[in-house]
């Protein structure tokens, strides 16, 4: 059996997605997500200009060899563009393998460890009252775990909170919008938010929060310490992890569980964090960290240190990644939680999929492969539109971490 055709499909049903489609000489095809928010076309070019020509004629069933060929063989290892491209190929090959075997990918990985994948939803509010209302709404919808983000008085715009009630989209059409960030205000208001949320809904729901890399290590330690009475499920991206040692400082001060890794693209980004037990959840995701083949290595390594998975799942990860994540989450023994930010109806129409939300969990049927498809005719009606994540500046105008 041979790989006959490789294509990318770029579509914007409200936001941009890049999808890889690999077809074999026997007509079986597989899909992989290659979306890298704000850098979509670089991944497409990496795939089309540098990877596709090398894969035609190879046996699609040798996905480990193809992974190693793309990783070791490229000489220039890692980086988000490369690892997203590798991930897309890897996902598509797992999809093909599942279809050939007539089994879901979770069966190929080792079968089901659980019936459903617990997800966390996004409760956002422009102020505390609106955020609490959103938390209550999520509880009514069955969510067991809820991420809470709120506007901060005195700041025009805060990460994770949209302009309108409810919805927020992590990319905007046109050039990157600029926002102003004020750490002191944020540190003052966030513990207050969680005090009110616990008061309103009690201690049953798991509560999560994303600090989105905005804090220095000692500020992060302060936040995590202040949040201790509210028994967080986790605080995410408390400080940037470029320097993995930073997390030791947070750990020394607080027992609030820590999650990190949505921007990581390989096991090397989290090696020390995991080995030194500086984190509790690893958020690296299938699309940005080399696919199922590489995430499996990360998860197994993490299991040795009782670190659990908590994969990224914002709307910039296409339904193809979500399908892969559900398959992975059904299998992986050290599963923690999966992020769920529901896609728009149009996105779901472009990518018909088998996984579905049921009472706080994502579940799927026994369908071959990843259980996701693409409607290419509909996709073609929504061409690429330039879009970016915002950037953040401090009050004095200096660039800060988005
Ligand atoms: C999350 C993330 C997103 C990212 C976005 C970047 O926790 O879901 O932080 O909001 O900012 O996915 O592309
Ligand atoms: Mg995040």
Short mmCIF file of N, CA, C and O in Angstrom, two decimals, residues 18-152:
data_model
loop_
_atom_site.label_atom_id
_atom_site.label_comp_id
_atom_site.label_asym_id
_atom_site.label_seq_id
_atom_site.Cartn_x
_atom_site.Cartn_y
_atom_site.Cartn_z
N UNK A 18 -6.44 24.69 8.82
CA UNK A 18 -5.67 24.02 7.78
C UNK A 18 -5.79 22.51 8.03
O UNK A 18 -5.55 22.05 9.15
N UNK A 19 -6.19 21.79 7.00
CA UNK A 19 -6.39 20.34 7.15
C UNK A 19 -5.55 19.61 6.12
O UNK A 19 -5.46 20.05 4.97
N UNK A 20 -4.96 18.51 6.54
CA UNK A 20 -4.20 17.66 5.61
C UNK A 20 -5.07 16.46 5.27
O UNK A 20 -5.70 15.87 6.14
N UNK A 21 -5.07 16.14 3.98
CA UNK A 21 -5.79 14.93 3.54
C UNK A 21 -4.79 14.03 2.81
O UNK A 21 -4.16 14.48 1.84
N UNK A 22 -4.64 12.82 3.31
CA UNK A 22 -3.72 11.87 2.66
C UNK A 22 -4.55 10.72 2.08
O UNK A 22 -5.37 10.13 2.80
N UNK A 23 -4.33 10.44 0.80
CA UNK A 23 -5.10 9.37 0.15
C UNK A 23 -4.14 8.27 -0.31
O UNK A 23 -3.06 8.57 -0.84
N UNK A 24 -4.55 7.03 -0.10
CA UNK A 24 -3.69 5.90 -0.50
C UNK A 24 -4.06 5.43 -1.90
O UNK A 24 -5.11 5.79 -2.44
N UNK A 25 -3.20 4.58 -2.46
CA UNK A 25 -3.49 4.03 -3.79
C UNK A 25 -4.71 3.11 -3.77
O UNK A 25 -5.24 2.74 -4.80
N UNK A 26 -5.16 2.74 -2.55
CA UNK A 26 -6.38 1.92 -2.48
C UNK A 26 -7.61 2.76 -2.19
O UNK A 26 -8.68 2.24 -1.89
N UNK A 27 -7.42 4.07 -2.21
CA UNK A 27 -8.58 4.96 -2.07
C UNK A 27 -8.96 5.33 -0.65
O UNK A 27 -9.88 6.12 -0.43
N UNK A 28 -8.27 4.77 0.35
CA UNK A 28 -8.58 5.13 1.74
C UNK A 28 -7.92 6.48 2.03
O UNK A 28 -6.78 6.70 1.63
N UNK A 29 -8.63 7.37 2.74
CA UNK A 29 -7.99 8.64 3.08
C UNK A 29 -8.06 8.91 4.58
O UNK A 29 -8.92 8.38 5.28
N UNK A 30 -7.12 9.75 5.03
CA UNK A 30 -7.09 10.14 6.44
C UNK A 30 -6.96 11.65 6.53
O UNK A 30 -6.43 12.30 5.62
N UNK A 31 -7.42 12.21 7.65
CA UNK A 31 -7.35 13.67 7.86
C UNK A 31 -6.49 14.01 9.06
O UNK A 31 -6.47 13.29 10.07
N UNK A 32 -5.78 15.14 8.94
CA UNK A 32 -4.99 15.65 10.06
C UNK A 32 -5.16 17.15 10.16
O UNK A 32 -5.31 17.84 9.15
N UNK A 33 -5.16 17.67 11.38
CA UNK A 33 -5.27 19.12 11.58
C UNK A 33 -3.87 19.74 11.55
O UNK A 33 -2.94 19.22 12.18
N UNK A 34 -3.74 20.84 10.80
CA UNK A 34 -2.43 21.52 10.70
C UNK A 34 -2.60 23.00 11.04
O UNK A 34 -1.87 23.84 10.52
N UNK A 35 -3.55 23.31 11.92
CA UNK A 35 -3.85 24.72 12.20
C UNK A 35 -2.93 25.28 13.28
O UNK A 35 -2.86 24.74 14.37
N UNK A 36 -2.24 26.37 12.95
CA UNK A 36 -1.41 27.08 13.93
C UNK A 36 -1.90 28.52 13.90
O UNK A 36 -1.63 29.26 12.95
N UNK A 37 -2.62 28.88 14.95
CA UNK A 37 -3.35 30.15 14.99
C UNK A 37 -2.45 31.34 14.62
O UNK A 37 -1.44 31.59 15.27
N UNK A 38 -2.84 32.09 13.59
CA UNK A 38 -2.09 33.28 13.18
C UNK A 38 -0.88 32.99 12.30
O UNK A 38 -0.24 33.92 11.80
N UNK A 39 -0.53 31.71 12.13
CA UNK A 39 0.61 31.33 11.28
C UNK A 39 0.19 30.19 10.35
O UNK A 39 1.00 29.34 9.99
N UNK A 40 -1.07 30.20 9.96
CA UNK A 40 -1.64 29.07 9.21
C UNK A 40 -0.89 28.76 7.92
O UNK A 40 -0.62 27.61 7.58
N UNK A 41 -0.55 29.83 7.18
CA UNK A 41 0.00 29.60 5.84
C UNK A 41 1.44 29.10 5.88
O UNK A 41 1.92 28.46 4.94
N UNK A 42 2.14 29.38 6.99
CA UNK A 42 3.51 28.85 7.12
C UNK A 42 3.48 27.33 7.22
O UNK A 42 4.35 26.65 6.65
N UNK A 43 2.51 26.80 7.93
CA UNK A 43 2.43 25.34 8.06
C UNK A 43 2.04 24.73 6.71
O UNK A 43 2.60 23.72 6.29
N UNK A 44 1.12 25.41 6.02
CA UNK A 44 0.74 24.90 4.70
C UNK A 44 1.96 24.84 3.79
O UNK A 44 2.20 23.85 3.09
N UNK A 45 2.77 25.90 3.81
CA UNK A 45 3.94 25.92 2.95
C UNK A 45 4.94 24.83 3.36
O UNK A 45 5.50 24.12 2.52
N UNK A 46 5.15 24.68 4.67
CA UNK A 46 6.08 23.64 5.14
C UNK A 46 5.64 22.26 4.62
O UNK A 46 6.45 21.46 4.16
N UNK A 47 4.32 22.05 4.69
CA UNK A 47 3.78 20.76 4.24
C UNK A 47 3.92 20.61 2.72
O UNK A 47 4.48 19.63 2.23
N UNK A 48 3.39 21.59 2.01
CA UNK A 48 3.32 21.44 0.55
C UNK A 48 4.70 21.53 -0.10
O UNK A 48 5.01 20.77 -1.02
N UNK A 49 5.52 22.46 0.38
CA UNK A 49 6.81 22.68 -0.27
C UNK A 49 7.89 21.70 0.17
O UNK A 49 8.80 21.41 -0.59
N UNK A 50 7.79 21.24 1.43
CA UNK A 50 8.92 20.47 1.96
C UNK A 50 8.61 19.04 2.39
O UNK A 50 9.50 18.22 2.46
N UNK A 51 7.35 18.77 2.74
CA UNK A 51 7.05 17.42 3.25
C UNK A 51 6.35 16.54 2.20
O UNK A 51 6.80 15.41 1.95
N UNK A 52 5.31 17.05 1.60
CA UNK A 52 4.51 16.19 0.70
C UNK A 52 5.35 15.46 -0.36
O UNK A 52 5.18 14.25 -0.54
N UNK A 53 6.27 16.18 -1.03
CA UNK A 53 7.00 15.48 -2.10
C UNK A 53 7.78 14.26 -1.60
O UNK A 53 8.01 13.31 -2.35
N UNK A 54 8.19 14.30 -0.30
CA UNK A 54 9.00 13.20 0.24
C UNK A 54 8.15 11.99 0.65
O UNK A 54 8.70 10.93 0.94
N UNK A 55 6.84 12.16 0.74
CA UNK A 55 6.03 11.07 1.29
C UNK A 55 5.27 10.26 0.24
O UNK A 55 4.82 9.15 0.53
N UNK A 56 5.21 10.79 -0.96
CA UNK A 56 4.49 10.06 -2.02
C UNK A 56 5.20 8.72 -2.26
O UNK A 56 6.43 8.68 -2.36
N UNK A 57 4.40 7.65 -2.28
CA UNK A 57 4.97 6.32 -2.54
C UNK A 57 5.34 5.55 -1.29
O UNK A 57 5.62 4.36 -1.33
N UNK A 58 5.35 6.21 -0.13
CA UNK A 58 5.68 5.49 1.12
C UNK A 58 4.47 4.70 1.62
O UNK A 58 3.32 5.05 1.33
N UNK A 59 4.76 3.68 2.43
CA UNK A 59 3.69 2.87 3.02
C UNK A 59 3.07 3.64 4.19
O UNK A 59 3.76 3.88 5.19
N UNK A 60 1.81 4.02 4.09
CA UNK A 60 1.18 4.85 5.15
C UNK A 60 1.07 4.12 6.48
O UNK A 60 0.85 4.75 7.51
N UNK A 61 1.22 2.81 6.47
CA UNK A 61 1.09 2.04 7.71
C UNK A 61 2.34 2.12 8.58
O UNK A 61 2.29 1.81 9.76
N UNK A 62 3.44 2.58 7.98
CA UNK A 62 4.68 2.72 8.78
C UNK A 62 4.73 4.11 9.39
O UNK A 62 5.64 4.90 9.13
N UNK A 63 3.76 4.41 10.22
CA UNK A 63 3.69 5.80 10.68
C UNK A 63 4.80 6.17 11.64
O UNK A 63 5.21 7.32 11.71
N UNK A 64 5.34 5.20 12.36
CA UNK A 64 6.48 5.52 13.24
C UNK A 64 7.70 5.92 12.39
O UNK A 64 8.37 6.92 12.69
N UNK A 65 7.95 5.16 11.35
CA UNK A 65 9.09 5.48 10.50
C UNK A 65 8.91 6.83 9.83
O UNK A 65 9.86 7.62 9.74
N UNK A 66 7.69 7.12 9.42
CA UNK A 66 7.43 8.43 8.77
C UNK A 66 7.62 9.54 9.80
O UNK A 66 8.20 10.59 9.50
N UNK A 67 7.19 9.31 11.03
CA UNK A 67 7.38 10.34 12.09
C UNK A 67 8.87 10.61 12.29
O UNK A 67 9.31 11.76 12.29
N UNK A 68 9.64 9.54 12.42
CA UNK A 68 11.09 9.70 12.65
C UNK A 68 11.77 10.35 11.45
O UNK A 68 12.68 11.17 11.60
N UNK A 69 11.29 9.99 10.28
CA UNK A 69 11.84 10.57 9.05
C UNK A 69 11.63 12.09 9.04
O UNK A 69 12.54 12.86 8.71
N UNK A 70 10.44 12.51 9.46
CA UNK A 70 10.13 13.95 9.44
C UNK A 70 10.81 14.69 10.58
O UNK A 70 11.12 15.87 10.47
N UNK A 71 11.04 13.99 11.71
CA UNK A 71 11.64 14.65 12.88
C UNK A 71 13.17 14.62 12.80
O UNK A 71 13.84 15.64 12.73
N UNK A 72 13.71 13.41 12.77
CA UNK A 72 15.19 13.28 12.73
C UNK A 72 15.73 13.68 11.38
O UNK A 72 16.79 14.27 11.26
N UNK A 73 14.99 13.29 10.37
CA UNK A 73 15.48 13.47 9.01
C UNK A 73 15.53 14.92 8.56
O UNK A 73 16.24 15.25 7.62
N UNK A 74 14.78 15.79 9.24
CA UNK A 74 14.74 17.19 8.78
C UNK A 74 15.99 17.96 9.19
O UNK A 74 16.23 19.05 8.70
N UNK A 75 16.75 17.40 10.13
CA UNK A 75 17.91 18.07 10.73
C UNK A 75 17.47 19.23 11.62
O UNK A 75 17.83 19.32 12.77
N UNK A 76 16.62 20.15 11.12
CA UNK A 76 16.11 21.29 11.91
C UNK A 76 14.93 20.78 12.71
O UNK A 76 13.82 20.68 12.21
N UNK A 77 15.18 20.45 13.96
CA UNK A 77 14.13 19.81 14.75
C UNK A 77 13.24 20.81 15.48
O UNK A 77 13.69 21.87 15.85
N UNK A 78 12.04 20.38 15.74
CA UNK A 78 11.09 21.06 16.63
C UNK A 78 10.65 22.44 16.11
O UNK A 78 10.83 22.73 14.94
N UNK A 79 10.07 23.23 16.99
CA UNK A 79 9.47 24.49 16.56
C UNK A 79 8.01 24.27 16.20
O UNK A 79 7.65 23.19 15.71
N UNK A 80 7.15 25.27 16.46
CA UNK A 80 5.71 25.08 16.25
C UNK A 80 5.31 24.77 14.81
O UNK A 80 4.41 23.94 14.59
N UNK A 81 5.97 25.38 13.82
CA UNK A 81 5.55 25.14 12.44
C UNK A 81 5.86 23.69 12.06
O UNK A 81 5.01 22.93 11.57
N UNK A 82 7.10 23.27 12.33
CA UNK A 82 7.52 21.89 12.00
C UNK A 82 6.65 20.87 12.73
O UNK A 82 6.16 19.92 12.13
N UNK A 83 6.47 21.07 14.03
CA UNK A 83 5.78 20.05 14.82
C UNK A 83 4.28 20.01 14.53
O UNK A 83 3.65 18.97 14.69
N UNK A 84 3.72 21.13 14.09
CA UNK A 84 2.30 21.12 13.68
C UNK A 84 2.17 20.36 12.36
O UNK A 84 1.23 19.58 12.16
N UNK A 85 3.12 20.59 11.47
CA UNK A 85 3.10 19.88 10.18
C UNK A 85 3.25 18.36 10.41
O UNK A 85 2.50 17.56 9.84
N UNK A 86 4.18 17.99 11.28
CA UNK A 86 4.37 16.55 11.57
C UNK A 86 3.10 15.98 12.20
O UNK A 86 2.65 14.87 11.87
N UNK A 87 2.51 16.77 13.10
CA UNK A 87 1.28 16.31 13.78
C UNK A 87 0.18 16.02 12.77
O UNK A 87 -0.54 15.02 12.90
N UNK A 88 0.04 16.90 11.78
CA UNK A 88 -1.04 16.73 10.81
C UNK A 88 -0.85 15.44 10.02
O UNK A 88 -1.80 14.67 9.80
N UNK A 89 0.39 15.17 9.60
CA UNK A 89 0.68 13.93 8.87
C UNK A 89 0.38 12.73 9.77
O UNK A 89 -0.28 11.76 9.39
N UNK A 90 0.85 12.82 11.02
CA UNK A 90 0.68 11.71 11.96
C UNK A 90 -0.80 11.40 12.20
O UNK A 90 -1.21 10.25 12.17
N UNK A 91 -1.59 12.45 12.44
CA UNK A 91 -3.04 12.24 12.66
C UNK A 91 -3.68 11.56 11.46
O UNK A 91 -4.48 10.64 11.61
N UNK A 92 -3.32 12.05 10.27
CA UNK A 92 -3.93 11.50 9.05
C UNK A 92 -3.56 10.02 8.89
O UNK A 92 -4.38 9.20 8.47
N UNK A 93 -2.33 9.68 9.27
CA UNK A 93 -1.90 8.27 9.13
C UNK A 93 -2.60 7.37 10.16
O UNK A 93 -2.97 6.24 9.86
N UNK A 94 -2.79 7.88 11.38
CA UNK A 94 -3.56 7.12 12.38
C UNK A 94 -5.00 6.92 11.89
O UNK A 94 -5.60 5.86 12.08
N UNK A 95 -5.54 7.96 11.27
CA UNK A 95 -6.91 7.88 10.74
C UNK A 95 -6.99 6.77 9.69
O UNK A 95 -7.91 5.93 9.70
N UNK A 96 -6.00 6.77 8.81
CA UNK A 96 -5.96 5.72 7.76
C UNK A 96 -5.83 4.34 8.39
O UNK A 96 -6.56 3.40 8.06
N UNK A 97 -4.93 4.22 9.36
CA UNK A 97 -4.70 2.92 10.01
C UNK A 97 -6.00 2.40 10.65
O UNK A 97 -6.34 1.23 10.55
N UNK A 98 -6.71 3.32 11.32
CA UNK A 98 -7.98 2.93 11.94
C UNK A 98 -8.99 2.48 10.90
O UNK A 98 -9.68 1.47 11.09
N UNK A 99 -9.04 3.21 9.79
CA UNK A 99 -10.00 2.83 8.74
C UNK A 99 -9.63 1.47 8.15
O UNK A 99 -10.50 0.64 7.86
N UNK A 100 -8.34 1.23 7.98
CA UNK A 100 -7.90 -0.07 7.43
C UNK A 100 -8.25 -1.21 8.39
O UNK A 100 -8.66 -2.28 7.97
N UNK A 101 -8.08 -0.92 9.69
CA UNK A 101 -8.35 -1.96 10.70
C UNK A 101 -9.85 -2.09 10.98
O UNK A 101 -10.28 -3.05 11.62
N UNK A 102 -10.63 -1.08 10.55
CA UNK A 102 -12.06 -1.07 10.87
C UNK A 102 -12.28 -0.77 12.34
O UNK A 102 -13.25 -1.23 12.94
N UNK A 103 -11.37 -0.02 12.96
CA UNK A 103 -11.45 0.25 14.40
C UNK A 103 -11.21 1.73 14.67
O UNK A 103 -10.45 2.39 13.97
N UNK A 104 -11.81 2.22 15.76
CA UNK A 104 -11.46 3.58 16.19
C UNK A 104 -9.99 3.63 16.61
O UNK A 104 -9.43 2.61 17.05
N UNK A 105 -9.41 4.83 16.53
CA UNK A 105 -8.00 4.97 16.91
C UNK A 105 -7.80 4.60 18.39
O UNK A 105 -6.77 4.03 18.75
N UNK A 106 -8.80 4.84 19.24
CA UNK A 106 -8.60 4.49 20.66
C UNK A 106 -8.37 2.99 20.84
O UNK A 106 -7.67 2.56 21.74
N UNK A 107 -8.94 2.18 19.95
CA UNK A 107 -8.70 0.73 20.03
C UNK A 107 -7.24 0.41 19.68
O UNK A 107 -6.62 -0.42 20.31
N UNK A 108 -6.74 1.11 18.66
CA UNK A 108 -5.35 0.85 18.25
C UNK A 108 -4.38 1.27 19.34
O UNK A 108 -3.30 0.70 19.48
N UNK A 109 -4.77 2.28 20.13
CA UNK A 109 -3.88 2.77 21.18
C UNK A 109 -3.86 1.83 22.38
O UNK A 109 -2.94 1.87 23.19
N UNK A 110 -4.89 1.00 22.51
CA UNK A 110 -4.94 0.10 23.66
C UNK A 110 -6.33 -0.02 24.25
O UNK A 110 -6.51 -0.62 25.30
N UNK A 111 -7.30 0.57 23.59
CA UNK A 111 -8.70 0.42 24.02
C UNK A 111 -9.13 1.46 25.02
O UNK A 111 -8.36 2.33 25.41
N UNK A 112 -10.38 1.33 25.43
CA UNK A 112 -10.97 2.33 26.33
C UNK A 112 -10.55 2.14 27.77
O UNK A 112 -10.66 1.05 28.32
N UNK A 113 -10.11 3.23 28.40
CA UNK A 113 -9.85 3.21 29.84
C UNK A 113 -11.03 3.82 30.58
O UNK A 113 -11.09 3.78 31.81
N UNK A 114 -11.91 4.49 29.85
CA UNK A 114 -13.07 5.17 30.46
C UNK A 114 -14.16 5.30 29.41
O UNK A 114 -13.91 5.13 28.22
N UNK A 115 -15.38 5.62 29.89
CA UNK A 115 -16.51 5.71 28.97
C UNK A 115 -16.58 7.04 28.24
O UNK A 115 -17.07 7.14 27.13
N UNK A 116 -16.11 8.09 28.91
CA UNK A 116 -16.19 9.42 28.32
C UNK A 116 -15.03 10.25 28.81
O UNK A 116 -14.37 9.92 29.79
N UNK A 117 -14.78 11.34 28.11
CA UNK A 117 -13.65 12.21 28.40
C UNK A 117 -14.19 13.45 29.11
O UNK A 117 -14.94 14.23 28.52
N UNK A 118 -13.84 13.62 30.38
CA UNK A 118 -14.36 14.78 31.11
C UNK A 118 -13.81 16.06 30.49
O UNK A 118 -12.61 16.17 30.23
N UNK A 119 -14.71 17.02 30.24
CA UNK A 119 -14.28 18.27 29.61
C UNK A 119 -14.48 19.44 30.56
O UNK A 119 -15.33 19.37 31.46
N UNK A 120 -13.72 20.51 30.33
CA UNK A 120 -14.06 21.75 31.03
C UNK A 120 -14.53 22.78 30.03
O UNK A 120 -14.01 22.90 28.92
N UNK A 121 -15.58 23.50 30.42
CA UNK A 121 -16.15 24.55 29.58
C UNK A 121 -15.62 25.90 30.01
O UNK A 121 -14.94 26.03 31.03
N UNK A 122 -15.95 26.91 29.21
CA UNK A 122 -15.47 28.28 29.46
C UNK A 122 -16.59 29.16 29.99
O UNK A 122 -17.53 29.46 29.25
N UNK A 123 -16.49 29.59 31.23
CA UNK A 123 -17.44 30.56 31.78
C UNK A 123 -16.74 31.91 31.81
O UNK A 123 -15.81 32.11 32.60
N UNK A 124 -17.16 32.80 30.93
CA UNK A 124 -16.53 34.12 30.85
C UNK A 124 -17.54 35.19 31.19
O UNK A 124 -18.70 35.08 30.83
N UNK A 125 -17.08 36.25 31.82
CA UNK A 125 -17.98 37.36 32.08
C UNK A 125 -17.22 38.67 32.02
O UNK A 125 -16.04 38.72 32.37
N UNK A 126 -17.92 39.72 31.57
CA UNK A 126 -17.25 41.02 31.53
C UNK A 126 -17.02 41.54 32.95
O UNK A 126 -16.17 42.37 33.19
N UNK A 127 -17.83 41.03 33.89
CA UNK A 127 -17.57 41.34 35.31
C UNK A 127 -17.88 40.08 36.13
O UNK A 127 -18.30 39.06 35.59
N UNK A 128 -17.69 40.17 37.45
CA UNK A 128 -17.85 38.99 38.29
C UNK A 128 -19.27 38.42 38.22
O UNK A 128 -19.46 37.20 38.13
N UNK A 129 -20.26 39.32 38.22
CA UNK A 129 -21.66 38.85 38.22
C UNK A 129 -21.94 38.04 36.95
O UNK A 129 -22.54 36.96 37.00
N UNK A 130 -21.45 38.55 35.81
CA UNK A 130 -21.68 37.84 34.55
C UNK A 130 -20.93 36.51 34.53
O UNK A 130 -21.43 35.51 34.01
N UNK A 131 -19.73 36.50 35.12
CA UNK A 131 -18.95 35.25 35.16
C UNK A 131 -19.67 34.20 36.02
O UNK A 131 -19.74 33.02 35.66
N UNK A 132 -20.23 34.64 37.15
CA UNK A 132 -20.94 33.70 38.03
C UNK A 132 -22.18 33.13 37.31
O UNK A 132 -22.45 31.93 37.36
N UNK A 133 -22.85 34.01 36.60
CA UNK A 133 -24.01 33.56 35.81
C UNK A 133 -23.59 32.50 34.79
O UNK A 133 -24.26 31.49 34.61
N UNK A 134 -22.44 32.74 34.15
CA UNK A 134 -21.94 31.78 33.15
C UNK A 134 -21.56 30.45 33.81
O UNK A 134 -21.78 29.38 33.24
N UNK A 135 -21.03 30.51 35.03
CA UNK A 135 -20.69 29.27 35.75
C UNK A 135 -21.98 28.50 36.03
O UNK A 135 -22.06 27.28 35.77
N UNK A 136 -23.00 29.20 36.50
CA UNK A 136 -24.28 28.53 36.80
C UNK A 136 -24.89 27.89 35.56
O UNK A 136 -25.40 26.78 35.61
N UNK A 137 -24.78 28.60 34.46
CA UNK A 137 -25.27 28.09 33.17
C UNK A 137 -24.55 26.78 32.80
O UNK A 137 -25.18 25.80 32.40
N UNK A 138 -23.24 26.77 32.99
CA UNK A 138 -22.47 25.56 32.68
C UNK A 138 -22.87 24.40 33.59
O UNK A 138 -22.94 23.25 33.14
N UNK A 139 -23.11 24.70 34.85
CA UNK A 139 -23.52 23.63 35.78
C UNK A 139 -24.85 23.04 35.31
O UNK A 139 -25.02 21.82 35.26
N UNK A 140 -25.75 23.92 34.88
CA UNK A 140 -27.05 23.43 34.36
C UNK A 140 -26.86 22.55 33.14
O UNK A 140 -27.61 21.60 32.92
N UNK A 141 -25.85 22.88 32.34
CA UNK A 141 -25.60 22.08 31.13
C UNK A 141 -24.84 20.79 31.43
O UNK A 141 -24.53 20.03 30.52
N UNK A 142 -24.51 20.56 32.68
CA UNK A 142 -23.90 19.29 33.06
C UNK A 142 -22.39 19.31 33.24
O UNK A 142 -21.80 18.27 33.56
N UNK A 143 -21.76 20.46 33.01
CA UNK A 143 -20.29 20.50 33.12
C UNK A 143 -19.85 20.19 34.55
O UNK A 143 -20.40 20.71 35.51
N UNK A 144 -18.83 19.34 34.65
CA UNK A 144 -18.25 18.99 35.95
C UNK A 144 -17.04 19.87 36.25
O UNK A 144 -16.59 19.96 37.39
N UNK A 145 -16.49 20.45 35.20
CA UNK A 145 -15.28 21.28 35.34
C UNK A 145 -15.48 22.55 34.53
O UNK A 145 -15.93 22.48 33.37
N UNK A 146 -15.15 23.68 35.12
CA UNK A 146 -15.45 24.96 34.47
C UNK A 146 -14.28 25.92 34.65
O UNK A 146 -13.82 26.15 35.78
N UNK A 147 -13.83 26.49 33.55
CA UNK A 147 -12.80 27.50 33.60
C UNK A 147 -13.48 28.85 33.74
O UNK A 147 -14.45 29.14 33.01
N UNK A 148 -13.00 29.68 34.66
CA UNK A 148 -13.67 30.97 34.90
C UNK A 148 -12.69 32.11 34.62
O UNK A 148 -11.58 32.14 35.16
N UNK A 149 -13.12 33.03 33.75
CA UNK A 149 -12.33 34.23 33.43
C UNK A 149 -13.28 35.42 33.53
O UNK A 149 -14.44 35.32 33.12
N UNK A 150 -12.77 36.52 34.03
CA UNK A 150 -13.64 37.70 34.16
C UNK A 150 -12.89 38.97 33.78
O UNK A 150 -11.66 39.05 33.92
N UNK A 151 -13.66 39.96 33.33
CA UNK A 151 -13.11 41.29 33.11
C UNK A 151 -12.61 41.84 34.44
O UNK A 151 -13.04 41.40 35.51
N UNK A 152 -11.66 42.77 34.37
CA UNK A 152 -11.08 43.37 35.57
C UNK A 152 -11.39 44.86 35.53
O UNK A 152 -11.04 45.53 34.54
#
